[in-house]
Coordinates of C-alpha atoms and ligand atoms in Angstrom, one line a residue:
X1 CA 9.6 7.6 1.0
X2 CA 8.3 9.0 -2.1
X3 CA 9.4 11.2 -4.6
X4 CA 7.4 13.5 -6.6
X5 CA 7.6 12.9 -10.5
X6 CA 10.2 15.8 -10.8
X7 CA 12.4 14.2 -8.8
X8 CA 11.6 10.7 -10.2
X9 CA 12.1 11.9 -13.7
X10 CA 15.8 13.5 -12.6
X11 CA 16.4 9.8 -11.5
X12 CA 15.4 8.2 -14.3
X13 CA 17.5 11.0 -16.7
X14 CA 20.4 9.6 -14.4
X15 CA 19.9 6.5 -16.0
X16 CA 19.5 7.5 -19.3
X17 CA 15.7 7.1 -19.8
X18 CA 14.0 9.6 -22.0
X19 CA 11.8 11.6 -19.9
X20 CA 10.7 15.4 -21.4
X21 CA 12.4 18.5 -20.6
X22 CA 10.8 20.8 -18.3
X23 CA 11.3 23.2 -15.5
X24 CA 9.6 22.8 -11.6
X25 CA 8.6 26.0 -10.6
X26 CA 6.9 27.7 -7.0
X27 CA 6.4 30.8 -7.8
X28 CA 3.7 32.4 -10.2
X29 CA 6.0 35.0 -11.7
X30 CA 8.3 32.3 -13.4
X31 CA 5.2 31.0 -15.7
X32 CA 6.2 33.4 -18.4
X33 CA 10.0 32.8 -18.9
X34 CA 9.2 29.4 -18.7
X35 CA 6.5 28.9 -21.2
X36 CA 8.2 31.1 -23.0
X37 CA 10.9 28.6 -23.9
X38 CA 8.5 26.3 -24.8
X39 CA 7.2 28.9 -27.3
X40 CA 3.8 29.1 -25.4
X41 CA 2.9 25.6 -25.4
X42 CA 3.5 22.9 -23.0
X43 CA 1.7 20.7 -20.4
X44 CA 1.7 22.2 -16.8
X45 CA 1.5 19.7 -13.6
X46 CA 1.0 19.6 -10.3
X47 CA 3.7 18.0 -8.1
X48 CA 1.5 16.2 -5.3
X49 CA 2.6 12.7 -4.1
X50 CA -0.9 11.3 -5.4
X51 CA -1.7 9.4 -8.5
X52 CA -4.8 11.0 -10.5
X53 CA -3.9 14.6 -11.3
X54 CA -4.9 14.1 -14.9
X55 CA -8.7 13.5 -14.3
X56 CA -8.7 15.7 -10.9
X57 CA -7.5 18.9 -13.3
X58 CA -3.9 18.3 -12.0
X59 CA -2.4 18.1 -15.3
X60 CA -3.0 20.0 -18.7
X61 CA -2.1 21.1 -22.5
X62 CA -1.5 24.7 -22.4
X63 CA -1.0 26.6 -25.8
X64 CA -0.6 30.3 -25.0
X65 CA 0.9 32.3 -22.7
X66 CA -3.0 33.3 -20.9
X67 CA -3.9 30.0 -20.3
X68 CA -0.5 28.8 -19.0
X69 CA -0.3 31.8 -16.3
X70 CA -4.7 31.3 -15.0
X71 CA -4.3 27.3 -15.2
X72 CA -0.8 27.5 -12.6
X73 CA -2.4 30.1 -10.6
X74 CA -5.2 27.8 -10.1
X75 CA -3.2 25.2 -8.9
X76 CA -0.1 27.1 -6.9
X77 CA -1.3 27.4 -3.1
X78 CA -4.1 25.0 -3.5
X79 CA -5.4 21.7 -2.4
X80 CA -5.5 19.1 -5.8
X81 CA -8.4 16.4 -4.5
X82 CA -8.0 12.8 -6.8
X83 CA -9.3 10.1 -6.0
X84 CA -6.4 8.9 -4.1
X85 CA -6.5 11.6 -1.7
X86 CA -9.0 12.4 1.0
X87 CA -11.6 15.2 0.8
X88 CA -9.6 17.5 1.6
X89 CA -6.9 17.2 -1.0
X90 CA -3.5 17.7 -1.3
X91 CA -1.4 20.8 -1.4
X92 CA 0.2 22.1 -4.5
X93 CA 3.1 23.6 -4.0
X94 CA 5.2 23.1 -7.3
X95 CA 4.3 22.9 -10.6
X96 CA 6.1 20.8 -13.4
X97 CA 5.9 23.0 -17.2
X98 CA 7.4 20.3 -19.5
X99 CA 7.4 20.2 -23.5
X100 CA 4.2 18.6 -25.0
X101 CA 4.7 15.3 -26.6
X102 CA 2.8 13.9 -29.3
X103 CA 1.6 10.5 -28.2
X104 CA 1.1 7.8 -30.9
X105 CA 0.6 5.1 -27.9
X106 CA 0.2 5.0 -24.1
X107 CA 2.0 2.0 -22.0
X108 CA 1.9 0.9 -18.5
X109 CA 5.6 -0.4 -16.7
X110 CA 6.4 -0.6 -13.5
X111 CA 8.4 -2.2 -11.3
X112 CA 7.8 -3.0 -7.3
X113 CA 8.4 -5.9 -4.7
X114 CA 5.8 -8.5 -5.0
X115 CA 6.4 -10.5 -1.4
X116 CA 4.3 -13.4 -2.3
X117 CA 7.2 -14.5 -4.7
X118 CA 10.0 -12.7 -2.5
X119 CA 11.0 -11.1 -5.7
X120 CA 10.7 -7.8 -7.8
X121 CA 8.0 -8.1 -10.4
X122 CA 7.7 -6.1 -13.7
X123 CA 4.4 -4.9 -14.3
X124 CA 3.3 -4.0 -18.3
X125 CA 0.0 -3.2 -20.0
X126 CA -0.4 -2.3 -23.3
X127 CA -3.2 -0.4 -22.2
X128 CA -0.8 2.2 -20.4
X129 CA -2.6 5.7 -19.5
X130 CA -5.0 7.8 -17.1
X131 CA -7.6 4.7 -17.2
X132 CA -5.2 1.9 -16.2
X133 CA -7.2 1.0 -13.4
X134 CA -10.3 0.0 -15.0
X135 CA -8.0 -2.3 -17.7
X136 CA -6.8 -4.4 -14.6
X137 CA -10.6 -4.4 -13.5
X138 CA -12.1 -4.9 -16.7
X139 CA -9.5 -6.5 -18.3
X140 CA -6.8 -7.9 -16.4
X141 CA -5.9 -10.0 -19.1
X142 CA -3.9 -6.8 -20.4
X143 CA -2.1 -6.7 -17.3
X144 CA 1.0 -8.7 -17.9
X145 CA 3.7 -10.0 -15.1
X146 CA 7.6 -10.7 -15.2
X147 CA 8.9 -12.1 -12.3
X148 CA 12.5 -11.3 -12.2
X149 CA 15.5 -13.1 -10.3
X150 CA 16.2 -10.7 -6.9
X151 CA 19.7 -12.9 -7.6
X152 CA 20.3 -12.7 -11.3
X153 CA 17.9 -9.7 -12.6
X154 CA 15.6 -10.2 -15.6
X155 CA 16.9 -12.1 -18.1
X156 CA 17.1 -11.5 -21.9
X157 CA 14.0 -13.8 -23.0
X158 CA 11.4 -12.0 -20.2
X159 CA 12.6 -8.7 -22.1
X160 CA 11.9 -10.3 -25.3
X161 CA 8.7 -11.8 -24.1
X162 CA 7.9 -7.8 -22.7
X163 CA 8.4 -6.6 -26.1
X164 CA 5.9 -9.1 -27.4
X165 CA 3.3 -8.3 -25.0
X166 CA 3.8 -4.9 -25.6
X167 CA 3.7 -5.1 -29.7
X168 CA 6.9 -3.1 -29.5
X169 CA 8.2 -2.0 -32.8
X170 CA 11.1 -4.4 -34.6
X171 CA 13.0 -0.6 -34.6
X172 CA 12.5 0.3 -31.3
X173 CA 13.2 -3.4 -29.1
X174 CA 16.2 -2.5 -28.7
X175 CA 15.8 1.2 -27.1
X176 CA 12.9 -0.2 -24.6
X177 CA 15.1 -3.3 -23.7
X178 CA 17.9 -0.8 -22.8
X179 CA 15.0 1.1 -20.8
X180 CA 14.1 -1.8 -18.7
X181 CA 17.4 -3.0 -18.0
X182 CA 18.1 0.5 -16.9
X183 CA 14.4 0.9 -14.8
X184 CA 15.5 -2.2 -13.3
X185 CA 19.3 -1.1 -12.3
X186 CA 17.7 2.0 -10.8
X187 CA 15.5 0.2 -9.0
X188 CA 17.9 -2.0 -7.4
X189 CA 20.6 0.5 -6.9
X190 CA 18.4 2.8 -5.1
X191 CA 16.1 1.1 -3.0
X192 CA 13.2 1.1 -4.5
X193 CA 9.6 -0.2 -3.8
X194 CA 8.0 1.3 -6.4
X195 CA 8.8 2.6 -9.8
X196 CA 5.8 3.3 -11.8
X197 CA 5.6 4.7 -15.3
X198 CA 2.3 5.5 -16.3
X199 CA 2.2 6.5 -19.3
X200 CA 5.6 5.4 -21.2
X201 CA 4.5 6.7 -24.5
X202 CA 6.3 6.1 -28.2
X203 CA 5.2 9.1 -29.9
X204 CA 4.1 10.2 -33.5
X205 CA 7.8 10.3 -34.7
X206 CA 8.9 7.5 -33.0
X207 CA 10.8 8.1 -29.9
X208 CA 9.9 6.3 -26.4
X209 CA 9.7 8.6 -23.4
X210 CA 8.7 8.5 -20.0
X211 CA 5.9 11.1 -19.6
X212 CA 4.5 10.5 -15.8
X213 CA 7.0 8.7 -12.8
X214 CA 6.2 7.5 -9.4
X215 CA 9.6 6.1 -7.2
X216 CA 9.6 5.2 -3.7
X217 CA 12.3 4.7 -1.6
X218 CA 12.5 1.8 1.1
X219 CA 11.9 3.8 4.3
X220 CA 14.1 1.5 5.7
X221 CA 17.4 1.5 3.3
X222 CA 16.8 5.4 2.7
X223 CA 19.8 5.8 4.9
X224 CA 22.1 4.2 2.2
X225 CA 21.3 7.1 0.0
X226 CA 21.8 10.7 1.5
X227 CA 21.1 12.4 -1.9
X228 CA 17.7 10.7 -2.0
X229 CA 16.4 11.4 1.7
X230 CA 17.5 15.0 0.8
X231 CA 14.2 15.3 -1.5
X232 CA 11.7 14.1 1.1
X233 CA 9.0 16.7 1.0
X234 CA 7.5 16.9 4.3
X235 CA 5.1 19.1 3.4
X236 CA 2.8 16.2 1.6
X237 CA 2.3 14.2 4.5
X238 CA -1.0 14.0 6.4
X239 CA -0.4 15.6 10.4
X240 CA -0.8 12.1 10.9
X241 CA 1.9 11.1 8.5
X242 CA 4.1 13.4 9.9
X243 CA 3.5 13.0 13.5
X244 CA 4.2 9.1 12.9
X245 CA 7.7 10.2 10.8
X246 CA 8.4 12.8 13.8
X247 CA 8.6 10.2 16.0
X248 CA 9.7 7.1 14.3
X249 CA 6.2 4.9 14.8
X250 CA 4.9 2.4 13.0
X251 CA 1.5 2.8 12.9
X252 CA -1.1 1.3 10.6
X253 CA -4.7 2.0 10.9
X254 CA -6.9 -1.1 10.6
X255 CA -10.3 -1.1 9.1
X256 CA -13.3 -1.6 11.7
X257 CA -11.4 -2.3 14.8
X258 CA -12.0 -1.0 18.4
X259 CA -9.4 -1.8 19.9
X260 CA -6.5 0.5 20.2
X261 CA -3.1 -1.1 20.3
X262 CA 0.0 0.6 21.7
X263 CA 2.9 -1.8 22.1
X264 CA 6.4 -1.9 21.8
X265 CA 7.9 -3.9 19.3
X266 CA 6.9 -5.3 16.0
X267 CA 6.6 -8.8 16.9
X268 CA 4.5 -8.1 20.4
X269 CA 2.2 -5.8 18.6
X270 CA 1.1 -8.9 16.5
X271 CA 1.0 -10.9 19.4
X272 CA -1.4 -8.1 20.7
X273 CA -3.7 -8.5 18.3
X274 CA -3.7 -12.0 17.7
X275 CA -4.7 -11.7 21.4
X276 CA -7.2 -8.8 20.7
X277 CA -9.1 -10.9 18.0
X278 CA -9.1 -14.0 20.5
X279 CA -10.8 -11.7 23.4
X280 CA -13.4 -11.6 20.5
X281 CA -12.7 -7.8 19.3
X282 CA -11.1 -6.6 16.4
X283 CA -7.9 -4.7 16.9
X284 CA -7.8 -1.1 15.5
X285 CA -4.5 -0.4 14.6
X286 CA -0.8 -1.7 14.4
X287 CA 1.0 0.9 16.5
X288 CA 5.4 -0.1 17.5
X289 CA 6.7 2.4 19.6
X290 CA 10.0 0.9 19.1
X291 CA 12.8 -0.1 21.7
X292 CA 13.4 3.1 23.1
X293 CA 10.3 5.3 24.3
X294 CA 10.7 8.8 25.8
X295 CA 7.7 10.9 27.3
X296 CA 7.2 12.3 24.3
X297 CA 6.8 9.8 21.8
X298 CA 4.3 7.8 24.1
X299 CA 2.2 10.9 24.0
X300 CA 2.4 11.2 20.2
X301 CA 1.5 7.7 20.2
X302 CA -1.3 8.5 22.5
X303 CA -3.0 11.1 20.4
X304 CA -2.5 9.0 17.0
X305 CA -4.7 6.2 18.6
X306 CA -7.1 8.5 20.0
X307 CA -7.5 10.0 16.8
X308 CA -8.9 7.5 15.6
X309 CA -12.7 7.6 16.4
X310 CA -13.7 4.5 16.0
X311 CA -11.3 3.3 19.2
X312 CA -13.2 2.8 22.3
X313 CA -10.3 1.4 24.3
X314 CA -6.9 1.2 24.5
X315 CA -4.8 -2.2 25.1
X316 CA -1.5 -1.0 26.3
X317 CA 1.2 -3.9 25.7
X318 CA 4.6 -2.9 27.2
X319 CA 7.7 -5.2 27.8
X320 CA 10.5 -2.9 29.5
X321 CA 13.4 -3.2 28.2
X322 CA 15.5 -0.4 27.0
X323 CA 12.0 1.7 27.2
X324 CA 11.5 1.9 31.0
X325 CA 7.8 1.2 31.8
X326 CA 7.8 3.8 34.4
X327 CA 8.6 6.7 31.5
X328 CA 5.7 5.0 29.2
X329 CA 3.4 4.8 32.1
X330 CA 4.0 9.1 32.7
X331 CA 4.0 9.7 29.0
X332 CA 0.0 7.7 28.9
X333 CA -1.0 10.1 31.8
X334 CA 0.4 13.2 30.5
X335 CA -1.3 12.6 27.2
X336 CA -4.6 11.1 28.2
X337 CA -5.0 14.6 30.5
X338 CA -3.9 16.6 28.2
X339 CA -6.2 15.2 25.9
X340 CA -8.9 14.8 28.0
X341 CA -9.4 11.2 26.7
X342 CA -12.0 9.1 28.2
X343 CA -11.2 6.1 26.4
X344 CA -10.8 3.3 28.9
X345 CA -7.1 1.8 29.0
X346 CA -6.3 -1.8 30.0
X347 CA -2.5 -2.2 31.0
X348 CA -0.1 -5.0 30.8
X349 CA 3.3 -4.2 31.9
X350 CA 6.4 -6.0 33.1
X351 CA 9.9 -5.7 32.9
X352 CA 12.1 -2.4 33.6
X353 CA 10.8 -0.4 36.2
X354 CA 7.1 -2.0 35.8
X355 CA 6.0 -1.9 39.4
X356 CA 6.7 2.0 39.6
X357 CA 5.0 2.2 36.0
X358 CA 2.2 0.2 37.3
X359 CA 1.9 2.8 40.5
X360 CA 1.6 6.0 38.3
X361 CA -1.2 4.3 36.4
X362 CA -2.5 3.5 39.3
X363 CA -2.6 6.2 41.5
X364 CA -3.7 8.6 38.3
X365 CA -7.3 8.4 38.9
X366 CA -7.8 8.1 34.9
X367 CA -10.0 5.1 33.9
X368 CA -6.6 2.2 33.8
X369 CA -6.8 -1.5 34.8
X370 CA -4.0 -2.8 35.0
X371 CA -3.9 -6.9 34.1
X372 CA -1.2 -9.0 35.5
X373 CA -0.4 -10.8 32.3
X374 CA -1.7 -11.4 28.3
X375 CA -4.3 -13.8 29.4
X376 CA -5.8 -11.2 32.0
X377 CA -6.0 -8.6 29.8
X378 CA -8.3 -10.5 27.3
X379 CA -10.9 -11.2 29.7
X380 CA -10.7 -7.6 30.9
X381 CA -11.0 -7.0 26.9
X382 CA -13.8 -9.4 26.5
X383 CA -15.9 -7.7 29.2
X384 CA -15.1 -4.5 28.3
X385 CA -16.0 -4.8 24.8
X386 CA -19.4 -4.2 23.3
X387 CA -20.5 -7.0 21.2
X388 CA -17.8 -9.1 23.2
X389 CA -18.1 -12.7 23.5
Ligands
ADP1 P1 -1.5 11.2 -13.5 O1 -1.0 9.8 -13.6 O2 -1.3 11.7 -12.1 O3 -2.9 11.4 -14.0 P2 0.2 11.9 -15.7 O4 1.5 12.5 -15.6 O5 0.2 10.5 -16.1 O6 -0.6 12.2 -14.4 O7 -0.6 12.7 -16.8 C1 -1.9 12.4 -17.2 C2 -2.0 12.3 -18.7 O8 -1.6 13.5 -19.3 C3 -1.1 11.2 -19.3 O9 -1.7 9.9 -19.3 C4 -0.8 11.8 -20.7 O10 -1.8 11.4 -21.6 C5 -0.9 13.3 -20.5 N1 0.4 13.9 -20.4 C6 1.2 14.0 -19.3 N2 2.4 14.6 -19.6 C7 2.4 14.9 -20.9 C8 3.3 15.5 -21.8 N3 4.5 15.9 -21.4 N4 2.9 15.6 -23.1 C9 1.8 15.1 -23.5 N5 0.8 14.6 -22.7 C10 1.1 14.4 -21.4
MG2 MG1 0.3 8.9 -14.7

């Protein structure tokens, strides 16, 4: 789940790291009072859950009162495209107006969950800022890594060795060691996958602050924290996004593939397309339906797959347990009339109820062949499939 850098900023506050003060805001009228406090100059922001507002015209310096009100008006109600986004962009519905700071140096820090070393990973640059991607191309030498202990945190000498990296001043080691002890507790404490700061500046006079935050929330550990899953903000999802969180689906979307999966269970799905690539096809998405599966979330399911133009058949993989195969097997012909799909479907099912499952498919008239086991369906696949072989 992520939170939009309001919300993260709040957070971080909670842990006593600097972060500027400002006021979120969805309604035109309140520009005034607002910059007002600022005494007419301040930077306005858009609250998207996308990276890249500053070179997209998300984010600006505002020094009067004019410019404040036409810059958030242009912004408020309308799509922000960055290059994180797709075309058709992201919609703005808050707007951050926080006190300027005068930036002496912009640093990268971030925190997330590197699973190559099971562990969370603190990421620095002293190149921090709205370019930080072409440092890690051009120069990932400037892109440091601190692996910490998931058991025993980060110790003393990595924070030292941070600092060094970093070319933190003697004065201020000790106010950004407090901030990464504290980045780290939050991280922990809550859940997180992500925590990005980009930039953390020290300004002119010499005071460290967080200007930008990015948090996300384990999707799956989001239940420990009620006060967090209160700030999910549905309205940034994509339909798809929120058609998969509607209906509790795991559903990732694989580059190049054909072959649409729907199966239930995380473990079968891989199977599935281990078995997909071995028919000599490439699967085009992971899709779980999970262990139990009414009418309607097979047809959600159903339309998220055919969605996806680039699928010209469908692999059904279904092991009945708690989901009856009978219910699946109604909810695929409800949804592939409805839609009007023509996509061909090959079935595999067994287990509860699977011989009536089976009979709906069959006596559907829609374009189903149902295998009798794994090793079936793949020479169905292989003949189906163009370029099969
Ligand atoms: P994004 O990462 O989405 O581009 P940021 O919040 O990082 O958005 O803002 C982009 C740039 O704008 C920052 O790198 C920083 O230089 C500048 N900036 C952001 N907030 C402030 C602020 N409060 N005061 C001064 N400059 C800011
Ligand atoms: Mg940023």
């Amino acid at each position: 789940m992520n939170l939009h850098e309001y919300q993260s900023k709040q957070l971080l506050s909670d842990y006593n790291i600097p972060t500027p003060n400002g006021y979120v805001i969805s309604s035109l009228e309140l520009v005034k009072k607002y910059i007002a406090e600022f005494e007419n100059s301040a930077v306005i922001k858009a609250q998207v859950h996308t990276g890249g507002r500053g070179k997209a015209g998300g984010v600006k310096m505002v020094t009067s009162e004019i410019e404040a009100y036409n810059f958030a008006e242009n912004l408020l109600g309308k799509n922000l495209v960055t290059h994180q986004t797709g075309s058709k962009g992201i919609k703005v519905n808050q707007i951050l107006i926080e006190e300027a700071s005068k930036i002496e140096r912009e640093i990268y820090l971030s925190i997330i969950i590197d699973n190559t070393v099971s562990s969370p990973v603190i990421i620095t640059s002293i190149e921090g800022g709205m370019d930080i991607e072409d440092v890690s191309k051009l120069m990932p030498e400037k892109i440091k890594t601190t692996i910490c202990s998931p058991l025993l945190g980060i110790s003393n000498y990595k924070i030292r060795q941070i600092c060094k990296d970093l070319e933190i001043p003697e004065n201020l080691k000790n106010e950004f060691s407090q901030i990464v002890l504290s980045l780290y507790k939050l991280f922990i404490k809550n859940d997180c996958t992500l925590i990005e700061i980009n930039p953390l500046v020290i300004t002119k006079d010499e005071k460290i602050i967080a200007l930008d935050a990015k948090i996300n929330i384990d999707d799956d550990a989001v239940f420990r924290h009620p006060s967090l899953k209160k700030l999910e903000d549905k309205s940034q999802m994509s339909p798809l996004e929120a058609l998969t969180n509607k209906y509790d689906l795991s559903y990732v979307k694989l580059e190049k593939g054909k072959v649409g999966c729907m199966v239930n269970g995380a473990g079968l799905a891989m199977a599935t397309m281990d078995l997909t690539k071995w028919a000599g096809a490439e699967p085009a998405n992971f899709l779980d339906i999970g262990g139990s599966a009414n009418e309607e979330k097979i047809i959600a399911a159903f339309k998220i797959i055919i969605e996806d133009k680039d699928v010209e058949i469908i692999l059904v993989n279904l092991f009945a347990g708690i989901a009856r195969a009978d219910v699946v097997a109604t909810g695929i012909v409800k949804a592939s009339k409805e839609t009007s799909s023509k996509i061909p479907l090959v079935v595999v099912m067994r287990g509860t109820n699977s011989e009536e499952g089976l009979s709906i498919l069959n006596n559907s008239n829609l374009d189903i062949i149902s295998a009798s086991d794994l090793e079936h369906a793949a020479i169905i696949l292989k003949e189906k499939i163009s370029g099969g072989k």
